[in-house]
Amino acid sequence: MESFNNFRLFFLLGCLLLPGISSAGIEDMGFSLDRTYPAEIGDMNATVWCRASQPIQSRMCTMRVPGDFIITLDLESGAVSTGSTALEGYTAFTDQENRKCGIRIQSVVLEDLGQWECMIENAEAPNQIGFVNLLNNEMGFVKDVRLPRHVLPVSYNLSLIPFIIENNYTIDGNIRIESNIVEAENNCDDKCIVMHTRDTYIDEESVLVSMDGFKLTVSSVGYDKERDYLILYLEEPLTANLPLTISFHFISQLQDNLAGFYRSSYYDNLANVTKTIATTQFESTDARRAFPCFDEPDMKANFTIGLGRKKNMISLSNMPKSGLVELNEDYVMDMYETSVRMSTYLLAFIVSEFGNTFAPGHENFKIWAQEEKIPELEYAADIGPKIVEFYEELFDYKFPLEKMDMAAIPDFQSGAMENWGLITYRDTAILYNQEDFSQSSRLRVVTVVAHELAHQWFGNLVTMKWWNDLWLNEGFASYIEYLGADHVAPEMKLLDQILNFDVHDVFYLDSLPSSHSISVNIENPIFQENFDRISYGKGSVLIRMMENFLTKKTFRQGLANYFKAHAYSNAEQDDLWASLEDQAQEDGVLNQNMTVKQIMDTWTLQKGYPVLNVDFRDGNWEISQEKFNLNVEEKEKSEELWKIPISYRSLSENLSDTTVNFWLSEAAATIPANSTDYNETYIFNIGQMGYYRVNYSPENWNRLIKSYTDLPNLSRAQLVDDALNLARAGQLTYSIALELVSNIRSEMDYVTLGSAKNSLQFLMNMLAKDERFPGFQEYVRALLQDVYQQVSGSNSNEYMDVVTRSLVLDWACSLGIQDCIDTALIMIMYKVNPYFTAKLIVIMHIVNPDEKGEVYCTKILIMIMYSVNSDEKGWVHCTTIFIMIMYSVNPDEKGWVYCTGIKYGNEEDWDLAWDRLQKTNVLLEKSTLMTALGCTKDTALIDKYLERSIDPNSTIRTQDKRYVYLAIGDSSEADGSARMLTWLEDNWEKIKEFYGDTFVYNVKNMVLRYPEYSNTQESFDKLRLFLSTHRGELGSSAESVDQSLDKISANIRWRELFYEDIFTWVEGQ
Ligand SMILES: [Zn+2]
């Protein structure tokens, strides 16, 4: 799966009640969703709630509390009572639609912990019942969730008819599972079958079990809701080695929660109607929501699927179609070929009215989307087959399926999902055209497509045994995506950009006390806590390091062996190490006393990473390692050691050769040097291939500062990032670090500039509120001045030039380089002025990229953009100009142009940009505007943006709210992050009602940027108070707020120690 920066819907304490009325005529079905949430005694304002499918009449809602007595909730007055006695400390609440039956616990006491049962009476429909658990750490979340293994599935025959009909979003299902009985532990004396199910109604009358052809008696059907178990209790025991067949009828739900087999809708502009599709997202544990199954990654089986659909729709699944069955005059069922042996989480189904496209000659590789988006699929259709061919060669293993489909899904939880043979994407991860999208949109498409296709081998063909090894799955795909993307888009130089995207980014997160090792023990995968930047990003840089020390040839051959050995099966990280080890032995690339496992265990089982200290003394290199901590306070020596692959070269040697020439396993070592080394300048960790920082003696740093311009770009980017972060951690003086960074005056390389911008941003954020800040800003402006002059005059369309230009202009405008601001304003405003009193507002208002079809005129557009000269003015004086000028802001320039426009504009400008955001259908326009609206310096507009974010009339999709809150959080000049925290506190209940299930996820984004701008005790206390007040309601997000407190305390200490150093240094310049 491609994460969307940890996008995951964290559900609130609560449960959802939905009645299921299936087309099969079952109407008395009580239906519930069960959840377990952490709570501690003393938590304030914890809530427990259920939601009904229709409005609840007051006092029709009751709850059985853990102490087993029943309380009545008066949703009108908020009173909670047991019969006639009012209960203090508890308040009843509902939502705007009156569908929620909720109780707020003022302060959690021991008696509140346990299972709550929620009952809603309904005059017209059956009563509804649901459960929710509040458990503290001692009571424990349910951890023993693994299925017993005495029944193992071999094949499934599954037919599903999703009804995409309002008020009846149900799925009618029939299943037959052929399985094997084996000798294995179970706690029912072999008299039960245990599989997974969730939110599904099992037609118990229909359950049939037969062993070796003879029918067994099912004495009862049980459910363990905490473990998602369906348990079939048998009269007779199962006998090992006999075949077992299980079949039954069931009904599941097509919910709108982005999980399981769910529904998603979009507005079809061609037909002027809203259309709904049914689609799936199963990783990690949601296949069981669609149909009962053995839902663990190593319980692989062959699947034969039938998907019912209306005749005007299409269906898709992992395999090619094998036939069609007529169901009735409206419905047919598409039959699919039996699948290869695979895991449940990789299955996928889509029923929709989508259309498709494919590249010439590749009709077995189709890309699907709603009709009007089809032209935007061409790029993916072009690169997809090329990347597959590249991987087939790289892994020396043919793609095993006969076809591939990829689809753009309107509502999607993560970035994309690698379902075998049917990959699903969020729209921004697959749609692209040259006119409406920027180069960074294209970058996103090429990397995500390459990522998902890499999973077809790593993850799908060979699957992790259990979720512990998720990092390997994701880290691998996150690294290989660079190779795949580089193959089809070499102009992007992605193998260099990995430094910005992964190495430096993960260096930061992994140097905080709150980091964790990437190999983690996962007991209950439902919480998905390891789908994070550490798993993806650190996994990627470790695999890059490994490829480098093993050499490309050995690494790739070892991988090919691994795929052959474990195809259609499961493996653990040690299996991969073993395949690579065998190949390394054969090729003689590692020295005798170290294995791949020994090396990699030091990197995957420990959190953090080392800094290598290098000194040249008495004719030798003295090197030593210690754990790198960003927090100065964490200086206590840790015992951890890593096996570090060290490469070092003098500047007269070949600096593109990254071969390892020394291994450091101990705390320190001495490397004998050549006699000439006294006069040479050396650099360590060539190309930053190793996942560690390097700190030199001041003398060597000074030599590197002098030789900076002779170094290759990756070394320059490495030095800038290392120097500023070592200084931040108190391990290098700021005078050396800033001296080194001063070299960027002549820097034209994207990777190095990105690295400088990123690491200087910390100083900008920390110093921003000081009255001497303009002096520091002036210093950075001066650094950037020459680079700005060069790139702003360039019209090059080369990829690297375009992205460098965007980076520099965005930075220059945010630093207040006047020419940059003028340029931005000219681009949206000035050229219109001679004729009209137009301002940004007018343009924003009139020019709508959605209307470009009507007004497109290349000639005028080009003239306006670059060269409206005075002779032509009369000619281009026409209303259409307005419409085109805005559009003529090249997609790659939109980011900094819009942001600058809003920053220097007024309220009317802001309003019109908001208006545009509400109307546009152009993806890039949407995301750019969402970010630009946060660029304002006006605190009143920030407040307005916050209010608008929870306006029910806003057209911003819930999945995109993240952009809004990150933009506000980064609005440093309007103090956005602090205002947002206050707003959240003041409007807690309102916001909570508005977001419902996605509240906690959104709160996390609202708080995310706060620590980046906070370095005072006051700001720390504010966040700490917030956390202690709401810990009970924050659930799994409380941990990320804890991490934020870590960051702020590090910032406070940094401020005490180094704040003045920076100003002193700048004043000396
Ligand atoms: Zn992935």
mmCIF file of C-alpha atoms in Angstrom, residues 69-349:
data_model
loop_
_atom_site.group_PDB
_atom_site.id
_atom_site.type_symbol
_atom_site.label_atom_id
_atom_site.label_comp_id
_atom_site.label_asym_id
_atom_site.label_seq_id
_atom_site.Cartn_x
_atom_site.Cartn_y
_atom_site.Cartn_z
ATOM 1 C CA PHE A 69 -27.355 -2.295 34.747
ATOM 2 C CA ILE A 70 -29.329 -0.364 32.204
ATOM 3 C CA ILE A 71 -29.347 3.394 31.905
ATOM 4 C CA THR A 72 -31.622 5.592 29.849
ATOM 5 C CA LEU A 73 -30.367 8.509 27.836
ATOM 6 C CA ASP A 74 -32.492 11.592 27.367
ATOM 7 C CA LEU A 75 -31.101 13.008 24.176
ATOM 8 C CA GLU A 76 -33.035 16.254 24.545
ATOM 9 C CA SER A 77 -32.016 17.285 28.054
ATOM 10 C CA GLY A 78 -28.730 15.352 28.220
ATOM 11 C CA ALA A 79 -29.861 13.618 31.413
ATOM 12 C CA VAL A 80 -28.713 10.077 32.105
ATOM 13 C CA SER A 81 -30.631 7.981 34.613
ATOM 14 C CA THR A 82 -31.174 4.497 35.965
ATOM 15 C CA GLY A 83 -34.919 4.317 36.075
ATOM 16 C CA SER A 84 -35.830 7.387 38.063
ATOM 17 C CA THR A 85 -32.397 8.129 39.584
ATOM 18 C CA ALA A 86 -30.287 10.682 37.754
ATOM 19 C CA LEU A 87 -26.624 9.755 37.223
ATOM 20 C CA GLU A 88 -24.065 12.475 37.974
ATOM 21 C CA GLY A 89 -20.999 12.868 35.813
ATOM 22 C CA TYR A 90 -22.603 11.451 32.665
ATOM 23 C CA THR A 91 -24.227 13.439 29.879
ATOM 24 C CA ALA A 92 -26.244 12.127 26.970
ATOM 25 C CA PHE A 93 -25.655 13.595 23.531
ATOM 26 C CA THR A 94 -26.696 13.157 19.929
ATOM 27 C CA ASP A 95 -25.655 14.691 16.620
ATOM 28 C CA GLN A 96 -27.328 17.152 14.292
ATOM 29 C CA GLU A 97 -29.274 14.465 12.484
ATOM 30 C CA ASN A 98 -30.331 12.937 15.774
ATOM 31 C CA ARG A 99 -28.881 9.614 14.768
ATOM 32 C CA LYS A 100 -26.309 9.288 17.499
ATOM 33 C CA CYS A 101 -26.928 7.794 20.902
ATOM 34 C CA GLY A 102 -23.963 8.871 22.971
ATOM 35 C CA ILE A 103 -22.806 9.257 26.512
ATOM 36 C CA ARG A 104 -20.017 11.488 27.774
ATOM 37 C CA ILE A 105 -18.169 10.383 30.863
ATOM 38 C CA GLN A 106 -16.841 13.356 32.782
ATOM 39 C CA SER A 107 -14.025 11.407 34.388
ATOM 40 C CA VAL A 108 -13.519 7.691 33.775
ATOM 41 C CA VAL A 109 -13.726 5.460 36.862
ATOM 42 C CA LEU A 110 -12.944 1.755 37.144
ATOM 43 C CA GLU A 111 -16.595 0.794 36.760
ATOM 44 C CA ASP A 112 -16.725 2.434 33.328
ATOM 45 C CA LEU A 113 -14.156 0.061 31.873
ATOM 46 C CA GLY A 114 -15.409 -2.999 30.069
ATOM 47 C CA GLN A 115 -18.093 -3.651 27.462
ATOM 48 C CA TRP A 116 -20.939 -1.223 26.849
ATOM 49 C CA GLU A 117 -24.017 -2.364 25.018
ATOM 50 C CA CYS A 118 -26.037 0.161 23.140
ATOM 51 C CA MET A 119 -29.717 -0.389 22.379
ATOM 52 C CA ILE A 120 -31.910 1.718 20.168
ATOM 53 C CA GLU A 121 -35.602 1.092 19.975
ATOM 54 C CA ASN A 122 -37.452 1.901 16.861
ATOM 55 C CA ALA A 123 -41.179 1.909 16.359
ATOM 56 C CA GLU A 124 -41.059 0.837 12.710
ATOM 57 C CA ALA A 125 -37.908 -1.262 12.472
ATOM 58 C CA PRO A 126 -36.264 -3.911 14.653
ATOM 59 C CA ASN A 127 -34.333 -2.718 17.697
ATOM 60 C CA GLN A 128 -30.654 -2.239 17.102
ATOM 61 C CA ILE A 129 -27.870 -3.342 19.366
ATOM 62 C CA GLY A 130 -24.142 -2.649 19.267
ATOM 63 C CA PHE A 131 -21.119 -2.968 21.524
ATOM 64 C CA VAL A 132 -18.084 -0.930 22.387
ATOM 65 C CA ASN A 133 -15.248 -1.754 24.762
ATOM 66 C CA LEU A 134 -13.358 0.666 26.942
ATOM 67 C CA LEU A 135 -10.247 -1.073 28.215
ATOM 68 C CA ASN A 136 -7.145 0.123 30.026
ATOM 69 C CA ASN A 137 -3.669 -1.253 29.455
ATOM 70 C CA GLU A 138 -3.894 -3.860 32.175
ATOM 71 C CA MET A 139 -7.169 -5.183 30.854
ATOM 72 C CA GLY A 140 -5.427 -5.102 27.529
ATOM 73 C CA PHE A 141 -6.578 -4.716 24.008
ATOM 74 C CA VAL A 142 -7.290 -8.097 22.627
ATOM 75 C CA LYS A 143 -3.941 -9.403 21.488
ATOM 76 C CA ASP A 144 -4.430 -13.106 20.928
ATOM 77 C CA VAL A 145 -6.143 -12.622 17.597
ATOM 78 C CA ARG A 146 -4.432 -15.343 15.555
ATOM 79 C CA LEU A 147 -6.703 -18.053 14.155
ATOM 80 C CA PRO A 148 -6.175 -21.641 15.260
ATOM 81 C CA ARG A 149 -4.527 -23.554 12.432
ATOM 82 C CA HIS A 150 -6.259 -26.918 12.389
ATOM 83 C CA VAL A 151 -8.394 -25.888 9.399
ATOM 84 C CA LEU A 152 -6.502 -24.371 6.478
ATOM 85 C CA PRO A 153 -8.278 -23.021 3.384
ATOM 86 C CA VAL A 154 -7.329 -24.375 -0.021
ATOM 87 C CA SER A 155 -9.852 -22.724 -2.314
ATOM 88 C CA TYR A 156 -12.846 -20.411 -2.146
ATOM 89 C CA ASN A 157 -15.831 -20.204 -4.431
ATOM 90 C CA LEU A 158 -17.350 -16.853 -3.733
ATOM 91 C CA SER A 159 -20.214 -14.990 -5.354
ATOM 92 C CA LEU A 160 -21.114 -11.470 -4.316
ATOM 93 C CA ILE A 161 -23.923 -9.225 -5.517
ATOM 94 C CA PRO A 162 -23.413 -5.678 -4.290
ATOM 95 C CA PHE A 163 -26.646 -3.675 -4.412
ATOM 96 C CA ILE A 164 -25.738 -0.122 -5.284
ATOM 97 C CA ILE A 165 -29.170 1.139 -4.378
ATOM 98 C CA GLU A 166 -29.934 3.948 -1.982
ATOM 99 C CA ASN A 167 -31.339 2.697 1.332
ATOM 100 C CA ASN A 168 -30.213 -0.805 0.469
ATOM 101 C CA TYR A 169 -26.457 -0.835 0.256
ATOM 102 C CA THR A 170 -26.038 -4.506 0.964
ATOM 103 C CA ILE A 171 -24.037 -7.358 -0.501
ATOM 104 C CA ASP A 172 -25.659 -10.703 -1.028
ATOM 105 C CA GLY A 173 -23.035 -13.429 -0.736
ATOM 106 C CA ASN A 174 -22.613 -17.162 -1.102
ATOM 107 C CA ILE A 175 -19.415 -18.917 -0.190
ATOM 108 C CA ARG A 176 -17.949 -22.413 -0.420
ATOM 109 C CA ILE A 177 -14.545 -23.039 1.099
ATOM 110 C CA GLU A 178 -12.569 -26.211 0.447
ATOM 111 C CA SER A 179 -10.041 -26.765 3.183
ATOM 112 C CA ASN A 180 -7.614 -29.196 4.775
ATOM 113 C CA ILE A 181 -7.744 -30.477 8.297
ATOM 114 C CA VAL A 182 -4.361 -30.720 9.955
ATOM 115 C CA GLU A 183 -3.148 -31.570 13.414
ATOM 116 C CA ALA A 184 -2.830 -28.287 15.217
ATOM 117 C CA GLU A 185 -3.691 -26.691 18.503
ATOM 118 C CA ASN A 186 -7.254 -25.487 19.034
ATOM 119 C CA ASN A 187 -9.309 -25.090 22.143
ATOM 120 C CA CYS A 188 -12.444 -26.949 21.090
ATOM 121 C CA ASP A 189 -11.183 -30.563 20.908
ATOM 122 C CA ASP A 190 -11.276 -30.396 17.100
ATOM 123 C CA LYS A 191 -15.002 -29.695 17.253
ATOM 124 C CA CYS A 192 -14.990 -26.225 15.764
ATOM 125 C CA ILE A 193 -14.055 -24.226 12.703
ATOM 126 C CA VAL A 194 -12.814 -20.684 13.327
ATOM 127 C CA MET A 195 -12.576 -18.019 10.650
ATOM 128 C CA HIS A 196 -12.933 -14.233 10.427
ATOM 129 C CA THR A 197 -16.016 -12.142 9.919
ATOM 130 C CA ARG A 198 -17.011 -8.600 10.702
ATOM 131 C CA ASP A 199 -20.154 -6.535 10.154
ATOM 132 C CA THR A 200 -21.651 -9.502 8.344
ATOM 133 C CA TYR A 201 -24.927 -11.308 8.851
ATOM 134 C CA ILE A 202 -24.473 -15.069 8.566
ATOM 135 C CA ASP A 203 -27.563 -16.943 7.452
ATOM 136 C CA GLU A 204 -27.076 -19.615 10.107
ATOM 137 C CA GLU A 205 -29.738 -21.913 8.684
ATOM 138 C CA SER A 206 -27.739 -22.213 5.495
ATOM 139 C CA VAL A 207 -24.454 -23.349 7.058
ATOM 140 C CA LEU A 208 -23.310 -26.701 5.679
ATOM 141 C CA VAL A 209 -20.123 -28.494 6.691
ATOM 142 C CA SER A 210 -18.999 -31.780 5.210
ATOM 143 C CA MET A 211 -15.892 -33.844 5.858
ATOM 144 C CA ASP A 212 -14.691 -36.198 3.177
ATOM 145 C CA GLY A 213 -18.112 -35.956 1.539
ATOM 146 C CA PHE A 214 -20.132 -36.642 4.708
ATOM 147 C CA LYS A 215 -22.277 -33.979 6.287
ATOM 148 C CA LEU A 216 -21.300 -32.895 9.816
ATOM 149 C CA THR A 217 -23.836 -31.537 12.299
ATOM 150 C CA VAL A 218 -23.307 -27.887 13.184
ATOM 151 C CA SER A 219 -24.538 -27.585 16.753
ATOM 152 C CA SER A 220 -24.312 -23.804 16.922
ATOM 153 C CA VAL A 221 -22.810 -20.736 15.334
ATOM 154 C CA GLY A 222 -20.831 -18.433 17.613
ATOM 155 C CA TYR A 223 -19.194 -15.043 17.338
ATOM 156 C CA ASP A 224 -16.211 -13.620 19.170
ATOM 157 C CA LYS A 225 -16.668 -9.988 18.354
ATOM 158 C CA GLU A 226 -13.409 -8.808 19.892
ATOM 159 C CA ARG A 227 -11.395 -11.077 17.622
ATOM 160 C CA ASP A 228 -13.711 -10.888 14.623
ATOM 161 C CA TYR A 229 -14.250 -14.646 14.842
ATOM 162 C CA LEU A 230 -17.004 -16.702 13.319
ATOM 163 C CA ILE A 231 -17.051 -20.065 15.100
ATOM 164 C CA LEU A 232 -18.915 -23.087 13.780
ATOM 165 C CA TYR A 233 -19.349 -25.593 16.631
ATOM 166 C CA LEU A 234 -19.598 -29.217 15.482
ATOM 167 C CA GLU A 235 -21.117 -32.310 17.045
ATOM 168 C CA GLU A 236 -18.344 -34.588 15.743
ATOM 169 C CA PRO A 237 -14.595 -33.925 15.877
ATOM 170 C CA LEU A 238 -12.609 -33.147 12.743
ATOM 171 C CA THR A 239 -10.168 -35.774 11.517
ATOM 172 C CA ALA A 240 -6.746 -34.742 10.314
ATOM 173 C CA ASN A 241 -5.879 -35.209 6.650
ATOM 174 C CA LEU A 242 -9.480 -35.332 5.465
ATOM 175 C CA PRO A 243 -10.863 -32.649 3.145
ATOM 176 C CA LEU A 244 -13.454 -30.297 4.612
ATOM 177 C CA THR A 245 -16.060 -28.205 2.803
ATOM 178 C CA ILE A 246 -17.807 -25.246 4.408
ATOM 179 C CA SER A 247 -20.612 -23.328 2.709
ATOM 180 C CA PHE A 248 -23.248 -20.782 3.643
ATOM 181 C CA HIS A 249 -25.164 -17.702 2.592
ATOM 182 C CA PHE A 250 -24.430 -14.286 4.158
ATOM 183 C CA ILE A 251 -25.181 -10.602 3.822
ATOM 184 C CA SER A 252 -22.615 -7.886 4.301
ATOM 185 C CA GLN A 253 -22.713 -4.131 4.004
ATOM 186 C CA LEU A 254 -21.596 -1.697 1.349
ATOM 187 C CA GLN A 255 -20.657 1.033 3.803
ATOM 188 C CA ASP A 256 -19.114 4.395 3.063
ATOM 189 C CA ASN A 257 -16.187 3.968 5.432
ATOM 190 C CA LEU A 258 -13.432 3.319 2.853
ATOM 191 C CA ALA A 259 -12.889 -0.202 4.210
ATOM 192 C CA GLY A 260 -13.965 -3.660 3.091
ATOM 193 C CA PHE A 261 -16.261 -3.715 0.045
ATOM 194 C CA TYR A 262 -17.418 -0.107 0.280
ATOM 195 C CA ARG A 263 -19.251 2.483 -1.764
ATOM 196 C CA SER A 264 -17.873 5.725 -3.126
ATOM 197 C CA SER A 265 -19.548 8.347 -5.267
ATOM 198 C CA TYR A 266 -18.598 11.022 -7.740
ATOM 199 C CA TYR A 267 -20.391 13.652 -9.735
ATOM 200 C CA ASP A 268 -20.550 12.741 -13.401
ATOM 201 C CA ASN A 269 -20.327 16.077 -15.197
ATOM 202 C CA LEU A 270 -21.108 14.502 -18.557
ATOM 203 C CA ALA A 271 -24.392 13.016 -17.384
ATOM 204 C CA ASN A 272 -25.077 15.600 -14.643
ATOM 205 C CA VAL A 273 -25.760 13.013 -11.987
ATOM 206 C CA THR A 274 -24.054 11.597 -8.942
ATOM 207 C CA LYS A 275 -22.900 8.040 -9.516
ATOM 208 C CA THR A 276 -21.976 5.470 -6.936
ATOM 209 C CA ILE A 277 -19.504 2.654 -7.314
ATOM 210 C CA ALA A 278 -18.650 -0.357 -5.159
ATOM 211 C CA THR A 279 -14.953 -0.950 -4.589
ATOM 212 C CA THR A 280 -12.622 -2.583 -2.072
ATOM 213 C CA GLN A 281 -9.781 -1.875 0.330
ATOM 214 C CA PHE A 282 -8.818 -4.965 2.329
ATOM 215 C CA GLU A 283 -5.339 -4.399 3.729
ATOM 216 C CA SER A 284 -4.779 -5.175 6.543
ATOM 217 C CA THR A 285 -7.851 -6.864 8.020
ATOM 218 C CA ASP A 286 -10.906 -5.774 6.067
ATOM 219 C CA ALA A 287 -11.487 -8.640 3.615
ATOM 220 C CA ARG A 288 -13.511 -10.130 6.483
ATOM 221 C CA ARG A 289 -15.943 -7.218 6.209
ATOM 222 C CA ALA A 290 -16.803 -8.259 2.654
ATOM 223 C CA PHE A 291 -17.034 -12.004 3.208
ATOM 224 C CA PRO A 292 -16.191 -14.497 5.969
ATOM 225 C CA CYS A 293 -12.684 -15.852 5.402
ATOM 226 C CA PHE A 294 -9.408 -16.950 6.947
ATOM 227 C CA ASP A 295 -8.052 -13.411 6.904
ATOM 228 C CA GLU A 296 -4.346 -13.816 7.674
ATOM 229 C CA PRO A 297 -1.625 -13.244 5.076
ATOM 230 C CA ASP A 298 -0.161 -16.750 5.241
ATOM 231 C CA MET A 299 -3.529 -18.505 4.831
ATOM 232 C CA LYS A 300 -3.248 -18.329 1.045
ATOM 233 C CA ALA A 301 -5.766 -20.005 -1.234
ATOM 234 C CA ASN A 302 -7.143 -20.025 -4.779
ATOM 235 C CA PHE A 303 -10.201 -17.855 -5.296
ATOM 236 C CA THR A 304 -12.956 -18.304 -7.867
ATOM 237 C CA ILE A 305 -15.036 -15.159 -7.841
ATOM 238 C CA GLY A 306 -18.428 -14.224 -9.272
ATOM 239 C CA LEU A 307 -19.485 -10.585 -9.149
ATOM 240 C CA GLY A 308 -23.096 -9.547 -9.727
ATOM 241 C CA ARG A 309 -23.793 -6.232 -11.390
ATOM 242 C CA LYS A 310 -26.470 -4.245 -13.143
ATOM 243 C CA LYS A 311 -26.319 -4.664 -16.875
ATOM 244 C CA ASN A 312 -25.214 -1.081 -17.482
ATOM 245 C CA MET A 313 -22.213 -1.458 -15.195
ATOM 246 C CA ILE A 314 -18.884 -3.257 -15.450
ATOM 247 C CA SER A 315 -17.087 -5.348 -12.887
ATOM 248 C CA LEU A 316 -13.397 -6.005 -12.283
ATOM 249 C CA SER A 317 -11.449 -8.402 -10.130
ATOM 250 C CA ASN A 318 -7.913 -9.761 -9.821
ATOM 251 C CA MET A 319 -8.228 -12.311 -12.613
ATOM 252 C CA PRO A 320 -9.533 -12.212 -16.209
ATOM 253 C CA LYS A 321 -13.234 -12.943 -16.809
ATOM 254 C CA SER A 322 -14.229 -16.477 -17.699
ATOM 255 C CA GLY A 323 -17.952 -16.111 -18.369
ATOM 256 C CA LEU A 324 -21.260 -14.451 -17.703
ATOM 257 C CA VAL A 325 -24.425 -15.686 -15.961
ATOM 258 C CA GLU A 326 -27.806 -14.026 -16.417
ATOM 259 C CA LEU A 327 -29.417 -13.421 -12.992
ATOM 260 C CA ASN A 328 -32.588 -11.556 -13.904
ATOM 261 C CA GLU A 329 -33.623 -8.881 -16.350
ATOM 262 C CA ASP A 330 -31.525 -6.227 -14.580
ATOM 263 C CA TYR A 331 -28.607 -8.186 -13.181
ATOM 264 C CA VAL A 332 -25.879 -10.438 -14.537
ATOM 265 C CA MET A 333 -22.934 -12.101 -12.828
ATOM 266 C CA ASP A 334 -19.403 -11.896 -14.209
ATOM 267 C CA MET A 335 -17.446 -15.073 -13.530
ATOM 268 C CA TYR A 336 -13.672 -14.887 -13.047
ATOM 269 C CA GLU A 337 -10.946 -17.420 -13.633
ATOM 270 C CA THR A 338 -9.604 -19.189 -10.579
ATOM 271 C CA SER A 339 -6.854 -17.076 -9.094
ATOM 272 C CA VAL A 340 -3.280 -17.996 -8.359
ATOM 273 C CA ARG A 341 -2.584 -18.884 -4.739
ATOM 274 C CA MET A 342 -2.854 -15.609 -2.855
ATOM 275 C CA SER A 343 -3.607 -13.798 0.414
ATOM 276 C CA THR A 344 -7.066 -12.430 1.205
ATOM 277 C CA TYR A 345 -5.838 -8.849 1.734
ATOM 278 C CA LEU A 346 -4.825 -8.673 -1.949
ATOM 279 C CA LEU A 347 -8.248 -9.492 -3.391
ATOM 280 C CA ALA A 348 -10.145 -6.665 -5.069
ATOM 281 C CA PHE A 349 -13.565 -6.084 -6.612
#
